[in-house]
Amino acid sequence: MPALVVVLLCSLLLARGTRESARLNAVMVCVKLGVLLLFLVIAFTAFRADHFADFAPHGVSGIGVAASAVFFSYVGFDTVATASEEVRDPRRTIPLALILTLGVVTLLYILVSVAAVGAQPSGAFGAQADAGEAVLAEILRDVTGAGWPVVLLAAGAVVSIFSVVLVTLYGQTRILFSMARDGLVPEIFRRVDRKRHTPAGNTWIVGACVGVLAAFVPLQYLADLTSMGTLVAFVAVAAAVVVLRRIAPTRRGRTRCRSTRSCRSCPRRPASTSRGSCRASPGCSSGPG
């Protein structure tokens, strides 16, 4: 049931407003980065190069299996693109955000992996995982002989889970908002709360569905299904981009308000327009925000 509580709390936060969610998520990201940096500093003090002597012991097949599991770690980067209607100058900021986040996170993944393998033999990872132990926490315990780094790492893991759930729910609600605006899903998914300026009904429906899955479906099954689903979605989108480049080479994506009048938060707002007049775009004060 803790998973259900986390989902409901994230749904409540998203229903209250995007600005509040973004601020809290920024704080949580800083906490996660701090915990990872702490792990790197401690683990590299016990680094041994001979742990890399038997590199890739399971060959190419082992690398493929590991890559399919690690792919789950990249779930959520597409959420940056779903926020294109709620940011300034999306044609510049969205590609920049995607490239920077992918680069920084990939570098952190590599550093953490190198530090972990350098701190203990590769054979120990399987035994720790089979015993249900947190691998990184055990490395910190073995290196320092103290319990406080483990507590900090565990706290960072909890914060990380909350942050990931928050961002994933945000992305799903915005995708459904756009689909409802195009008539592909029911109208309720595009209804915006007049006070909070968020798609509250959309958020609670998504939160309820995700909460049920989180409460009753084993985590490993959810992780495997999410990895497979995300991989298929990424491949489909990439293929669609290639096809569109060939059949419609002059067509460009547009981020715009679909109302004749836009709100004050939109840089394209006419000077005579009052705040809150536009309810058709997530970037407007009366749209999700």
Short mmCIF file of N, CA and C in Angstrom, two decimals, residues 6-82:
data_model
loop_
_atom_site.label_atom_id
_atom_site.label_comp_id
_atom_site.label_asym_id
_atom_site.label_seq_id
_atom_site.Cartn_x
_atom_site.Cartn_y
_atom_site.Cartn_z
N VAL A 6 2.01 6.90 -2.31
CA VAL A 6 2.92 7.76 -3.08
C VAL A 6 2.23 8.29 -4.33
N VAL A 7 1.52 7.42 -5.04
CA VAL A 7 0.82 7.83 -6.27
C VAL A 7 -0.24 8.86 -5.96
N LEU A 8 -1.01 8.64 -4.90
CA LEU A 8 -2.07 9.59 -4.54
C LEU A 8 -1.50 10.94 -4.11
N LEU A 9 -0.38 10.93 -3.40
CA LEU A 9 0.25 12.20 -3.01
C LEU A 9 0.75 12.96 -4.24
N CYS A 10 1.33 12.24 -5.17
CA CYS A 10 1.80 12.89 -6.41
C CYS A 10 0.62 13.45 -7.20
N SER A 11 -0.47 12.70 -7.25
CA SER A 11 -1.66 13.18 -7.96
C SER A 11 -2.21 14.44 -7.31
N LEU A 12 -2.23 14.47 -5.98
CA LEU A 12 -2.69 15.65 -5.27
C LEU A 12 -1.82 16.86 -5.57
N LEU A 13 -0.51 16.64 -5.59
CA LEU A 13 0.41 17.74 -5.86
C LEU A 13 0.23 18.26 -7.29
N LEU A 14 0.07 17.36 -8.26
CA LEU A 14 -0.12 17.78 -9.65
C LEU A 14 -1.45 18.50 -9.83
N ALA A 15 -2.47 18.05 -9.11
CA ALA A 15 -3.78 18.70 -9.22
C ALA A 15 -3.76 20.11 -8.65
N ARG A 16 -2.86 20.37 -7.72
CA ARG A 16 -2.76 21.70 -7.12
C ARG A 16 -2.09 22.71 -8.05
N GLY A 17 -1.22 22.25 -8.94
CA GLY A 17 -0.58 23.19 -9.86
C GLY A 17 0.78 22.72 -10.32
N THR A 18 1.12 23.04 -11.56
CA THR A 18 2.40 22.64 -12.13
C THR A 18 3.56 23.38 -11.48
N ARG A 19 3.35 24.64 -11.15
CA ARG A 19 4.45 25.43 -10.57
C ARG A 19 4.90 24.84 -9.25
N GLU A 20 3.95 24.48 -8.39
CA GLU A 20 4.31 23.88 -7.11
C GLU A 20 5.01 22.54 -7.31
N SER A 21 4.52 21.75 -8.28
CA SER A 21 5.13 20.45 -8.56
C SER A 21 6.56 20.62 -9.06
N ALA A 22 6.76 21.61 -9.94
CA ALA A 22 8.09 21.83 -10.49
C ALA A 22 9.09 22.24 -9.41
N ARG A 23 8.64 23.09 -8.49
CA ARG A 23 9.54 23.52 -7.42
C ARG A 23 9.94 22.36 -6.53
N LEU A 24 8.96 21.55 -6.13
CA LEU A 24 9.28 20.41 -5.28
C LEU A 24 10.16 19.41 -6.02
N ASN A 25 9.89 19.19 -7.30
CA ASN A 25 10.70 18.25 -8.07
C ASN A 25 12.14 18.74 -8.19
N ALA A 26 12.33 20.04 -8.34
CA ALA A 26 13.69 20.58 -8.41
C ALA A 26 14.46 20.30 -7.11
N VAL A 27 13.78 20.45 -5.98
CA VAL A 27 14.41 20.16 -4.69
C VAL A 27 14.78 18.68 -4.60
N MET A 28 13.85 17.81 -5.02
CA MET A 28 14.10 16.37 -4.94
C MET A 28 15.24 15.95 -5.86
N VAL A 29 15.34 16.57 -7.03
CA VAL A 29 16.44 16.25 -7.94
C VAL A 29 17.78 16.63 -7.30
N CYS A 30 17.83 17.78 -6.65
CA CYS A 30 19.06 18.18 -5.96
C CYS A 30 19.44 17.19 -4.87
N VAL A 31 18.44 16.68 -4.15
CA VAL A 31 18.71 15.68 -3.10
C VAL A 31 19.26 14.41 -3.73
N LYS A 32 18.66 13.96 -4.83
CA LYS A 32 19.13 12.74 -5.49
C LYS A 32 20.56 12.89 -5.98
N LEU A 33 20.86 14.03 -6.59
CA LEU A 33 22.22 14.25 -7.07
C LEU A 33 23.22 14.28 -5.92
N GLY A 34 22.82 14.89 -4.81
CA GLY A 34 23.70 14.93 -3.66
C GLY A 34 24.01 13.54 -3.12
N VAL A 35 23.00 12.68 -3.06
CA VAL A 35 23.20 11.32 -2.56
C VAL A 35 24.11 10.53 -3.50
N LEU A 36 23.90 10.69 -4.81
CA LEU A 36 24.75 9.98 -5.78
C LEU A 36 26.20 10.45 -5.69
N LEU A 37 26.40 11.75 -5.53
CA LEU A 37 27.75 12.27 -5.39
C LEU A 37 28.41 11.73 -4.12
N LEU A 38 27.62 11.62 -3.04
CA LEU A 38 28.15 11.04 -1.80
C LEU A 38 28.60 9.60 -2.04
N PHE A 39 27.78 8.82 -2.76
CA PHE A 39 28.16 7.44 -3.06
C PHE A 39 29.45 7.39 -3.87
N LEU A 40 29.56 8.26 -4.87
CA LEU A 40 30.75 8.26 -5.73
C LEU A 40 32.01 8.57 -4.91
N VAL A 41 31.92 9.56 -4.05
CA VAL A 41 33.09 9.94 -3.24
C VAL A 41 33.53 8.78 -2.35
N ILE A 42 32.58 8.12 -1.70
CA ILE A 42 32.92 7.03 -0.78
C ILE A 42 33.38 5.80 -1.55
N ALA A 43 32.67 5.43 -2.62
CA ALA A 43 33.00 4.21 -3.35
C ALA A 43 34.36 4.30 -4.02
N PHE A 44 34.70 5.46 -4.55
CA PHE A 44 35.99 5.59 -5.24
C PHE A 44 37.17 5.51 -4.27
N THR A 45 36.94 5.69 -2.98
CA THR A 45 38.03 5.51 -2.02
C THR A 45 38.44 4.05 -1.89
N ALA A 46 37.54 3.14 -2.28
CA ALA A 46 37.85 1.71 -2.22
C ALA A 46 38.01 1.11 -3.62
N PHE A 47 38.28 1.94 -4.61
CA PHE A 47 38.35 1.49 -6.00
C PHE A 47 39.56 0.57 -6.21
N ARG A 48 39.30 -0.55 -6.92
CA ARG A 48 40.37 -1.50 -7.28
C ARG A 48 40.22 -1.84 -8.76
N ALA A 49 41.25 -1.52 -9.51
CA ALA A 49 41.20 -1.72 -10.96
C ALA A 49 41.13 -3.20 -11.34
N ASP A 50 41.63 -4.10 -10.49
CA ASP A 50 41.63 -5.53 -10.84
C ASP A 50 40.22 -6.11 -10.87
N HIS A 51 39.21 -5.40 -10.34
CA HIS A 51 37.84 -5.88 -10.42
C HIS A 51 37.31 -5.85 -11.86
N PHE A 52 38.01 -5.13 -12.74
CA PHE A 52 37.60 -5.04 -14.14
C PHE A 52 38.36 -6.03 -15.02
N ALA A 53 39.14 -6.91 -14.41
CA ALA A 53 39.96 -7.85 -15.19
C ALA A 53 39.08 -8.78 -16.03
N ASP A 54 38.03 -9.32 -15.44
CA ASP A 54 37.11 -10.21 -16.17
C ASP A 54 35.94 -9.39 -16.69
N PHE A 55 36.23 -8.54 -17.66
CA PHE A 55 35.22 -7.61 -18.16
C PHE A 55 34.20 -8.34 -19.04
N ALA A 56 32.91 -8.06 -18.82
CA ALA A 56 31.81 -8.69 -19.58
C ALA A 56 31.92 -10.21 -19.52
N PRO A 57 31.83 -10.81 -18.33
CA PRO A 57 31.98 -12.26 -18.19
C PRO A 57 30.91 -13.06 -18.92
N HIS A 58 29.74 -12.48 -19.16
CA HIS A 58 28.66 -13.20 -19.84
C HIS A 58 28.57 -12.86 -21.34
N GLY A 59 29.55 -12.13 -21.83
CA GLY A 59 29.61 -11.85 -23.26
C GLY A 59 28.55 -10.87 -23.74
N VAL A 60 28.34 -10.90 -25.06
CA VAL A 60 27.40 -9.97 -25.68
C VAL A 60 25.97 -10.22 -25.19
N SER A 61 25.61 -11.47 -24.98
CA SER A 61 24.25 -11.78 -24.52
C SER A 61 23.99 -11.17 -23.14
N GLY A 62 24.99 -11.20 -22.28
CA GLY A 62 24.83 -10.60 -20.96
C GLY A 62 24.68 -9.10 -21.05
N ILE A 63 25.42 -8.47 -21.97
CA ILE A 63 25.29 -7.03 -22.16
C ILE A 63 23.90 -6.68 -22.67
N GLY A 64 23.37 -7.51 -23.57
CA GLY A 64 22.03 -7.26 -24.11
C GLY A 64 20.95 -7.36 -23.04
N VAL A 65 21.07 -8.38 -22.19
CA VAL A 65 20.09 -8.55 -21.11
C VAL A 65 20.16 -7.38 -20.14
N ALA A 66 21.37 -6.96 -19.80
CA ALA A 66 21.53 -5.84 -18.88
C ALA A 66 21.00 -4.55 -19.48
N ALA A 67 21.23 -4.37 -20.79
CA ALA A 67 20.76 -3.15 -21.45
C ALA A 67 19.24 -3.07 -21.44
N SER A 68 18.57 -4.21 -21.62
CA SER A 68 17.11 -4.20 -21.60
C SER A 68 16.57 -3.82 -20.23
N ALA A 69 17.30 -4.18 -19.18
CA ALA A 69 16.87 -3.81 -17.83
C ALA A 69 17.21 -2.36 -17.51
N VAL A 70 18.39 -1.92 -17.96
CA VAL A 70 18.81 -0.55 -17.70
C VAL A 70 17.93 0.45 -18.45
N PHE A 71 17.31 0.00 -19.55
CA PHE A 71 16.46 0.90 -20.33
C PHE A 71 15.38 1.52 -19.46
N PHE A 72 14.95 0.81 -18.43
CA PHE A 72 13.93 1.34 -17.52
C PHE A 72 14.39 2.64 -16.88
N SER A 73 15.71 2.80 -16.72
CA SER A 73 16.23 4.00 -16.09
C SER A 73 16.02 5.25 -16.94
N TYR A 74 15.78 5.05 -18.24
CA TYR A 74 15.61 6.20 -19.13
C TYR A 74 14.14 6.57 -19.33
N VAL A 75 13.25 5.89 -18.63
CA VAL A 75 11.85 6.26 -18.71
C VAL A 75 11.66 7.62 -18.05
N GLY A 76 11.01 8.53 -18.72
CA GLY A 76 10.74 9.84 -18.15
C GLY A 76 11.36 10.99 -18.91
N PHE A 77 12.40 10.71 -19.69
CA PHE A 77 13.00 11.78 -20.47
C PHE A 77 12.03 12.34 -21.51
N ASP A 78 11.14 11.48 -22.00
CA ASP A 78 10.15 11.95 -22.98
C ASP A 78 9.18 12.94 -22.35
N THR A 79 9.10 12.95 -21.02
CA THR A 79 8.21 13.89 -20.34
C THR A 79 8.62 15.34 -20.63
N VAL A 80 9.90 15.54 -20.87
CA VAL A 80 10.37 16.90 -21.19
C VAL A 80 9.65 17.41 -22.44
N ALA A 81 9.46 16.53 -23.42
CA ALA A 81 8.80 16.94 -24.67
C ALA A 81 7.32 17.23 -24.45
N THR A 82 6.69 16.53 -23.51
CA THR A 82 5.26 16.75 -23.27
C THR A 82 4.99 18.11 -22.64
#
